XYZ file of C-alpha atoms in Angstrom:
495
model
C 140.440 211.073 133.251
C 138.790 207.618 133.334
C 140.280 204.309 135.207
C 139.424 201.252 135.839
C 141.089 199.149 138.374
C 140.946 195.779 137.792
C 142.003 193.332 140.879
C 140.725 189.870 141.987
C 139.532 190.881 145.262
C 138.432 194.326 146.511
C 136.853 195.241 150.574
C 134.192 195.429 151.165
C 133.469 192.501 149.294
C 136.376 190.215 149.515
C 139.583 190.028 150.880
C 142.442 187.694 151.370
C 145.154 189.863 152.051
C 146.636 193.680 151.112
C 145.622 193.516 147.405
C 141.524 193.829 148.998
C 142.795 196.760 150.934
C 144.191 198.745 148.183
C 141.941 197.710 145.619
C 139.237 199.303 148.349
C 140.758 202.179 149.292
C 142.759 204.063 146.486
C 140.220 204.536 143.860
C 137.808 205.761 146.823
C 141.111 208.524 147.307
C 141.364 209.023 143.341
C 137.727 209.529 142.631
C 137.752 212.291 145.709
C 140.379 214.096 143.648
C 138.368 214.262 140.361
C 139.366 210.865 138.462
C 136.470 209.036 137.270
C 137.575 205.271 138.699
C 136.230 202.563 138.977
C 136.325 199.016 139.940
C 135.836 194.998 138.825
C 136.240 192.676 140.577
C 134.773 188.991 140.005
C 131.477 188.236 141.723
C 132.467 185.013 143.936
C 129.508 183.427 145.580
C 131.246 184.003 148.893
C 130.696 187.326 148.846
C 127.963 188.090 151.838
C 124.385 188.703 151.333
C 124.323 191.666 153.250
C 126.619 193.018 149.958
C 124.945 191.427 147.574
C 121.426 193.060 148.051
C 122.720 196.392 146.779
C 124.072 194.396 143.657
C 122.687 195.026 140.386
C 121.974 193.214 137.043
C 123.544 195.293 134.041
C 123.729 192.316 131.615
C 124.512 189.259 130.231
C 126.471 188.229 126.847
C 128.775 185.544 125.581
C 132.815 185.820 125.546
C 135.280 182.581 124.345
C 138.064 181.075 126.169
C 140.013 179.854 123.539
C 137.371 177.676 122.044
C 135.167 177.724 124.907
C 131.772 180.192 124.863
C 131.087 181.004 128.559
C 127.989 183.143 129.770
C 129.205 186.829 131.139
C 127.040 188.519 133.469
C 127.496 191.913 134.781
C 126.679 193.517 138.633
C 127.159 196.733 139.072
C 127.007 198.735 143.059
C 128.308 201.914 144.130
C 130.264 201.995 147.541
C 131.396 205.027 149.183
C 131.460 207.055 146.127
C 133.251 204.452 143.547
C 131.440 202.204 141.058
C 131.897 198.233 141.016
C 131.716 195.912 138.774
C 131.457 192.577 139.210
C 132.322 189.562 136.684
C 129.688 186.938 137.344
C 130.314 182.755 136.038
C 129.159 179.987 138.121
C 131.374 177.719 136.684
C 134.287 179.854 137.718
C 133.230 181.650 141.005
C 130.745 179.965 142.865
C 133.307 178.165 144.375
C 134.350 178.249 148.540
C 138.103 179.459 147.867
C 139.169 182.308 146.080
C 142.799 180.734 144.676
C 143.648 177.509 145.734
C 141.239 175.666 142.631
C 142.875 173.681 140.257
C 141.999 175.590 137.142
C 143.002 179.303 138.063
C 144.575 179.481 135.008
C 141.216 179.407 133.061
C 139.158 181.097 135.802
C 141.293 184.386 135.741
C 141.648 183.767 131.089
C 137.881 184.212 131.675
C 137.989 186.782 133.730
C 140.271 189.452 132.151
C 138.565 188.482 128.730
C 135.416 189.403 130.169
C 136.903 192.768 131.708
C 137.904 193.768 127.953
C 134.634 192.340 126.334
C 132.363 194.545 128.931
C 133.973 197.661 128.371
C 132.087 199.078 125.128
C 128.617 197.065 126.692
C 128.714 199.152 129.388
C 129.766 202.142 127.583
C 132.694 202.637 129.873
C 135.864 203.957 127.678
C 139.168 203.994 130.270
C 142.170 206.041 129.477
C 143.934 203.559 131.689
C 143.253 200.216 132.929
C 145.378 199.224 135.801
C 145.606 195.482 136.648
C 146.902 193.871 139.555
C 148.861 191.058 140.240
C 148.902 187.845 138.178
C 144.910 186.873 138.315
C 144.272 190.107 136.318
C 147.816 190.212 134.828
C 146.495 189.456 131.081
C 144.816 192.294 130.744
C 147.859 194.153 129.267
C 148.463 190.830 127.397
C 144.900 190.541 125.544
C 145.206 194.200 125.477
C 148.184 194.125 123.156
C 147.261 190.991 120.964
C 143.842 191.451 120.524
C 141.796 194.481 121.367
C 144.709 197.819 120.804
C 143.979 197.300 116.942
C 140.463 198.162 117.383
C 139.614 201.384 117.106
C 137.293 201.404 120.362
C 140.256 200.189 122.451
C 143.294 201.880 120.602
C 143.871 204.511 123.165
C 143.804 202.516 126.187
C 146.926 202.433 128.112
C 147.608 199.254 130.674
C 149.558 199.182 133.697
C 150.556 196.207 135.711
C 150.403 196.596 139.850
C 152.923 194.108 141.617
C 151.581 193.538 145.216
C 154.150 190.810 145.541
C 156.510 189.253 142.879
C 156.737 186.273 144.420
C 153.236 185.193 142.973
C 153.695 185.069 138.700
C 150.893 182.498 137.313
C 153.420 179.654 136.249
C 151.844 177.219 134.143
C 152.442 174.119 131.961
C 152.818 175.473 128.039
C 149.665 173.110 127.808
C 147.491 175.833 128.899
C 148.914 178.107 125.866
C 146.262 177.474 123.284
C 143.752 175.574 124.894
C 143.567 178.192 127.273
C 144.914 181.376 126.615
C 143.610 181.095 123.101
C 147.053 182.922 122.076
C 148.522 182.724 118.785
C 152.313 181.081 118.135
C 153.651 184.401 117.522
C 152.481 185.593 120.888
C 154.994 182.637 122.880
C 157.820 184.952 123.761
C 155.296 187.630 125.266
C 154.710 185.078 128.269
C 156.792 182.535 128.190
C 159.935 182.277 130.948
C 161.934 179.913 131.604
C 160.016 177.343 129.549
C 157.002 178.022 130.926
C 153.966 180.524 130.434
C 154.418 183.244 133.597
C 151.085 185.501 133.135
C 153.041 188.391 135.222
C 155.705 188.147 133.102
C 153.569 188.176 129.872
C 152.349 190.875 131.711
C 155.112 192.850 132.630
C 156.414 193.638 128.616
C 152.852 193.420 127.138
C 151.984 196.840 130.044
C 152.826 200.141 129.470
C 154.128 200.460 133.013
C 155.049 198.206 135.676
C 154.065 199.561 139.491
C 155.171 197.830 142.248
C 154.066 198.964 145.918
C 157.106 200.485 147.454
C 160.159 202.405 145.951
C 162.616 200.119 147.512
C 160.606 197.020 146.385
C 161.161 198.161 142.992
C 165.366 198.575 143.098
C 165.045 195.144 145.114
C 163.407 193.305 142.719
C 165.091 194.680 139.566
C 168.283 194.114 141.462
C 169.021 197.389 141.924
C 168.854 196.895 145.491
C 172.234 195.966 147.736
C 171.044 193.041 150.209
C 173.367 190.867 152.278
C 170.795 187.914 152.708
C 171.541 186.458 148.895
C 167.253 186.673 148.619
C 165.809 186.576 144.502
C 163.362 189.399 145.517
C 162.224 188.888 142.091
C 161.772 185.579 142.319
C 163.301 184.350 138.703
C 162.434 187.504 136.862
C 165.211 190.380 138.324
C 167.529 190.108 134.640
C 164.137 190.677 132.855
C 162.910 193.581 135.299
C 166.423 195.274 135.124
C 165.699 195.985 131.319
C 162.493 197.260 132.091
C 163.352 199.574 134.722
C 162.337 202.319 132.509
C 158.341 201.620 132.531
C 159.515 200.227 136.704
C 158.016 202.711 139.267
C 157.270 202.159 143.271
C 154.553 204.001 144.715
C 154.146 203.136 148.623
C 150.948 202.161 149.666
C 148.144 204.389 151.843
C 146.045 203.308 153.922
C 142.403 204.087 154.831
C 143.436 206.170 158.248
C 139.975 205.885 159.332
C 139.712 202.151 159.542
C 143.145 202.183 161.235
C 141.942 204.980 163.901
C 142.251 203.724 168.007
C 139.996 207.066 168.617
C 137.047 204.906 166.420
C 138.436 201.270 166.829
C 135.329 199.660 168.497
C 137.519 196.630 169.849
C 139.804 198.579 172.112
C 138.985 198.545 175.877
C 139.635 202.556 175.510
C 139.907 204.455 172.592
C 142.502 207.327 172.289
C 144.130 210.119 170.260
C 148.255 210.946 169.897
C 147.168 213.468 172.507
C 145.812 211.106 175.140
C 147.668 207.988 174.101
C 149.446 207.317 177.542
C 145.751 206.894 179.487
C 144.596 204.535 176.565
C 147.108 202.555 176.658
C 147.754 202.191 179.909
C 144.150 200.512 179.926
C 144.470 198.507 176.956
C 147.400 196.993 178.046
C 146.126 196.070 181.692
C 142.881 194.704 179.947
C 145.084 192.543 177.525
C 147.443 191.289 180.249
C 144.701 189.981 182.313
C 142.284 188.396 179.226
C 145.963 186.498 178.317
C 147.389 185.501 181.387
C 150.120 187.727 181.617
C 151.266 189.585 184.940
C 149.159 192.729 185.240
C 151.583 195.903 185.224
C 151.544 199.521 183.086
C 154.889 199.813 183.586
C 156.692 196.866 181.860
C 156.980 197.125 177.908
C 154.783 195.138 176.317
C 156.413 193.950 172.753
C 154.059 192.403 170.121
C 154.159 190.895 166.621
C 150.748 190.223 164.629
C 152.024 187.634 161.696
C 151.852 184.829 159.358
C 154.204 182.521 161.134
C 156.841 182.030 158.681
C 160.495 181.748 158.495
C 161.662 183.974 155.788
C 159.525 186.312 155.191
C 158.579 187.682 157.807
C 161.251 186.696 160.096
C 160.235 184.389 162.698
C 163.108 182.470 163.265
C 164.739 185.492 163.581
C 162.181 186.682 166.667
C 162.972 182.824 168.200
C 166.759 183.068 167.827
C 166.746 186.633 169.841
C 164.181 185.315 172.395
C 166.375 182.596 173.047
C 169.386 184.178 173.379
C 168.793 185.705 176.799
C 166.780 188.685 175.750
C 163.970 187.508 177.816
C 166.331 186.900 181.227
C 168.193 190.035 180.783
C 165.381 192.786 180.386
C 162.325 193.267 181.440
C 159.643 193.031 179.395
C 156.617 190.902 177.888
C 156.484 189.171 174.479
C 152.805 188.358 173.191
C 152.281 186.912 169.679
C 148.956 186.372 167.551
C 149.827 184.051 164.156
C 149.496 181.026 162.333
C 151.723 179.203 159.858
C 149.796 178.349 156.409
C 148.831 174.830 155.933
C 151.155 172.696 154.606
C 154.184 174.823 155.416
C 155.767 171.919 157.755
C 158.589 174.700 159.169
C 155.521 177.240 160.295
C 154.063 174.680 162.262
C 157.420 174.006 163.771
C 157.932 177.450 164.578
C 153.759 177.586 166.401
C 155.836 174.749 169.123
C 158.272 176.320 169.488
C 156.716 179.711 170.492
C 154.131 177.772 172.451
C 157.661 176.252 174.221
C 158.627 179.782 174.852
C 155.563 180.581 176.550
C 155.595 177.434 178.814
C 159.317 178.874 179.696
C 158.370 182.503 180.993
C 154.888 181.848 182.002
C 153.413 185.256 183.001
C 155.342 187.239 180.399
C 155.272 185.419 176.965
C 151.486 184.524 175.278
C 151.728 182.758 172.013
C 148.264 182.625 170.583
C 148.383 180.526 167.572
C 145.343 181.777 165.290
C 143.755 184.845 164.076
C 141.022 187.043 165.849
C 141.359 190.489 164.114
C 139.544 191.852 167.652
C 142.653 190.381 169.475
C 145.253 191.683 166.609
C 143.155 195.541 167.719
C 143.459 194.675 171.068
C 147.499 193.882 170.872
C 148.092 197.020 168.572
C 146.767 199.365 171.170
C 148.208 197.449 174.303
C 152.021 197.296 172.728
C 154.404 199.705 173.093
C 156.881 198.358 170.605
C 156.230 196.219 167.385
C 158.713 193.521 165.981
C 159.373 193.499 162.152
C 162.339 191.887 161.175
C 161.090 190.451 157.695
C 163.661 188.973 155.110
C 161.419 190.896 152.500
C 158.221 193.325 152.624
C 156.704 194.265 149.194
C 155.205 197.158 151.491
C 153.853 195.722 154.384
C 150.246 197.768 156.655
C 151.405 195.742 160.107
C 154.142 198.649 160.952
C 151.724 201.126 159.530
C 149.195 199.763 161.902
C 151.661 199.862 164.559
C 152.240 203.354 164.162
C 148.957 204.797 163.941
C 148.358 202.844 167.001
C 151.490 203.736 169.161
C 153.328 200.571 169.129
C 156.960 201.653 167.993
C 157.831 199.348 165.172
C 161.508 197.598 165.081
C 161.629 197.025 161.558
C 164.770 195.575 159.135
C 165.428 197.789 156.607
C 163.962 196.360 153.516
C 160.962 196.874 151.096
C 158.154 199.243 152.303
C 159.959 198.809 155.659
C 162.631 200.710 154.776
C 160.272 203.391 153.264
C 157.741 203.946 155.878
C 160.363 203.814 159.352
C 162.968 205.689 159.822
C 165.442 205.014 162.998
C 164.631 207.451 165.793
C 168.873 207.920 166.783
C 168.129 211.213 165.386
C 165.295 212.505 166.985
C 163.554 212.556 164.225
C 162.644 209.150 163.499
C 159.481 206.828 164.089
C 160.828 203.844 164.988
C 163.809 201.429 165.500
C 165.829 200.060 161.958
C 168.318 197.227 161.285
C 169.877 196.313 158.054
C 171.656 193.083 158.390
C 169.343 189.576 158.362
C 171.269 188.822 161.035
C 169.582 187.953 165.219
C 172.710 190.276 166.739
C 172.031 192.986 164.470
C 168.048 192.135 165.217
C 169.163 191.727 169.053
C 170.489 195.206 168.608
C 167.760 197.477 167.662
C 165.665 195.232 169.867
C 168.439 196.816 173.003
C 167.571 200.306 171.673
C 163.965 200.073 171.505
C 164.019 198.690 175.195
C 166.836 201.398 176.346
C 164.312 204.323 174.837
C 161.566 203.047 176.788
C 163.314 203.885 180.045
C 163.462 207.571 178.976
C 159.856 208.353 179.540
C 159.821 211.634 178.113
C 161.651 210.939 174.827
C 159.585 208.231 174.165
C 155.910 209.669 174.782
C 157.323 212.368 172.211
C 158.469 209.619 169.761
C 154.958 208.362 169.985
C 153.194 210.765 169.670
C 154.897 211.591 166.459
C 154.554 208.122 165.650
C 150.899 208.299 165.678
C 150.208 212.076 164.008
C 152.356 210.684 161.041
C 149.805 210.779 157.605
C 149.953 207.473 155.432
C 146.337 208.271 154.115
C 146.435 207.665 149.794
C 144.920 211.632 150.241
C 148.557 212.372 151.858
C 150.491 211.642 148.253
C 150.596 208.280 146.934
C 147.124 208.844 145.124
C 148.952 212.138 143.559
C 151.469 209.791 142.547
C 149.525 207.670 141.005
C 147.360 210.342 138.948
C 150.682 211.830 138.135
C 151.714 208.665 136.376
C 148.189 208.091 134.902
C 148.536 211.306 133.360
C 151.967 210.711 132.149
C 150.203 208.183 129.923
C 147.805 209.186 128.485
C 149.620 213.385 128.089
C 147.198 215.001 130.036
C 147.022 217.197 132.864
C 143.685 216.577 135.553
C 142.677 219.398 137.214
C 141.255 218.886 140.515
């Protein structure tokens, strides 16, 4: 079976956020199991040098946007196993930002027309190709207009990957012809709401949707009971409920090697679920006395590693409760490491006003406002539990994280959230879980997570089984994912 994955950002190479992380890790997971995947990505000029020199020329040939002819040129490298490609145009990539240009529309046209044109160059013939998110999201559409006629591309199936349905390519309907180059007929493919949406276009132009969590999918196709009145999906939820039969959720893996504290080489001490309590013990003393905080084992150290925002991933929520006498009534420590995104006016309210909560309980709060992925290491092995509470999580790698490193998450029971922690009132569980968006019902799992600690035996057990749980691609979401490949194209892939 042959796939290519098509994404606008892929590690090594580039990487804004958890599409790079997937796009790196699960076709290195599929090709171990006998699929024949591979990778394109577009060949931004910020990519390092260091990558670049094992780079190589394939070719170069002319494709149109709409009525524009733009030079193609093809890289090819092979990383751990899996074959890139990379999409090469000046005039759209050798910029310094990946997204935030004023012409994305035409940038990511080009793009996806050049992924379809290179296909029979290169003399790679996919059963499936599986696009993510809106900047490869017309695929599928060209796919279905254009190229499924031709007998070279007939077979081809296309699948659309939802990292987060919150982000849909909305444009003018200026950018319909000029642009897109699409005929008339082709306006109720993509248009919504009187606009063109590419994920939309996307969305009934692919033979299945995937989004990256099984609750995601029932939230944003309204499936999904939620008392916080949310749109998970953003606008589209009446369109997605009719297409709930090509809707699947797969969870995400992870790459359990890169998220390893017995190889991390930014801990103070690296450990194992078997010797977790002696590395710990030493991260956290380290991390108390590089931040200020009063140095003791024994207190609980609670952490959060964000974006500071208010909605999504529940900040105000982790204010209210700190507010509300948490902090005077137990004892414990609070460090932070975030940043709001620029622009977002409420974010950089919330940065004062954890920056006023440190000032308050000097000595047990640290709000570092930034990023310094050594630090975010550091925190992860130091914590012992890990706050949560977002409003929505497509799937979310922070409680993951959290896990693998022994930080117990307290998570609110949405999204990948709700499929990756379960509460530990049984005994079974690996972490702490609250359903309502709510600070008393947040307050409340935050009081169970701090009673547990106390019982020193019951939670080194509940650790440890935190840490020796398997969210590798290997462990069954690649399986998953082949299964539905398969399902496709009606074959069966022996291993």
């Amino acid at each position: 079976m042959k796939v290519l994955y098509a994404a606008s950002e892929a590690r090594p190479f580039v990487a804004s956020g958890g599409l790079a992380d997937v796009a790196g890790s699960l076709p290195q997971s599929l090709v171990r199991k006998g699929v024949d995947c591979r990778v394109v990505i577009p060949l931004y000029s910020i990519i390092s040098d260091e990558l670049r020199a094992n780079i190589k020329f394939v070719m170069e040939f002319e494709i149109y946007v709409a009525w524009r002819s733009r030079s193609c040129v093809v890289y090819e490298s092979v990383y751990n196993g899996v074959t890139y490609y990379f999409i090469e145009n000046d005039y759209y990539f050798a910029r310094d930002t990946l997204y935030e240009e004023f012409d994305n529309a035409e940038r990511f046209a080009f793009f996806c027309r050049a992924v379809l044109e290179m296909l029979p160059r290169i003399d790679f013939k996919p059963d499936v190709i599986n696009a993510n998110d809106w900047q490869a999201a017309l695929i599928p559409v060209y796919q279905n207009i254009y190229y499924s006629k031709n007998e070279w591309y007939s077979h081809i199936k296309t699948i659309i990957t939802i990292h987060n349905i919150a982000f849909q390519g909305i444009y003018g309907f200026d950018i319909f012809s000029d642009i897109l180059g699409l005929p008339d007929w082709a306006v109720d493919l993509i248009e919504f709401n009187n606009n063109i949406n590419f994920l939309k276009g996307s969305m009934q132009a692919a033979d299945t949707i995937i989004t990256v969590s099984p609750t995601y999918a029932k939230e944003i196709a309204g499936q999904h009971v939620d008392n916080t009145g949310y749109d998970f999906g953003q606008g589209l939820t009446p369109f997605l409920n009719q297409e709930m039969w090509k809707l699947s959720g797969i969870i995400n893996g992870v790459d359990m090697d890169a998220i390893n504290p017995s190889k991390d080489k930014h801990l103070y001490a690296k450990y194992r679920a078997t010797t977790f309590q002696r590395g710990k013990k030493i991260n956290k003393l380290k991390l108390q006395e590089r931040l200020g905080l009063n140095v003791s084992a024994d207190v609980p150290m609670i952490s959060m590693v964000t974006r500071i925002d208010a909605m999504q991933k529940g900040c105000q929520l982790v204010l209210d409760v700190m507010n509300s006498g948490l902090l005077d009534s137990h004892d414990f420590q609070f460090v932070l490491l975030g940043s709001a995104a620029d622009g977002d006016g409420e974010g950089k309210y919330m940065e004062e006003a954890f920056r006023q909560l440190e000032s308050r309980y000097k000595g047990r709060v640290v709000a570092y406002i930034g990023f310094v992925p050594e630090l975010a290491q550091k925190i992860y092995a130091a914590s012992d539990i890990y706050l949560m509470p977002s409003k929505y999580e497509p799937c979310g790698l922070s409680q993951i994280i959290a896990l693998k490193y022994g930080a117990i998450p307290v998570v609110r029971e949405t999204g990948g959230l709700a499929d990756t922690i379960t509460d530990s009132l049984d005994g079974l569980g690996n972490g702490f879980t609250f359903r309502g968006y709510n600070a008393d019902d947040f307050h409340n799992a935050i009081e169970r997570a701090l009673q547990g600690y106390q019982d020193r035996k019951g939670w080194n057990l509940l650790t440890q089984r935190a840490m020796e749980r398997d969210f590798s691609w290997d462990s069954g979401p690649a399986d998953e994912y082949i299964k539905l490949y398969e399902g496709l194209i009606g074959e069966t892939t022996a291993e």
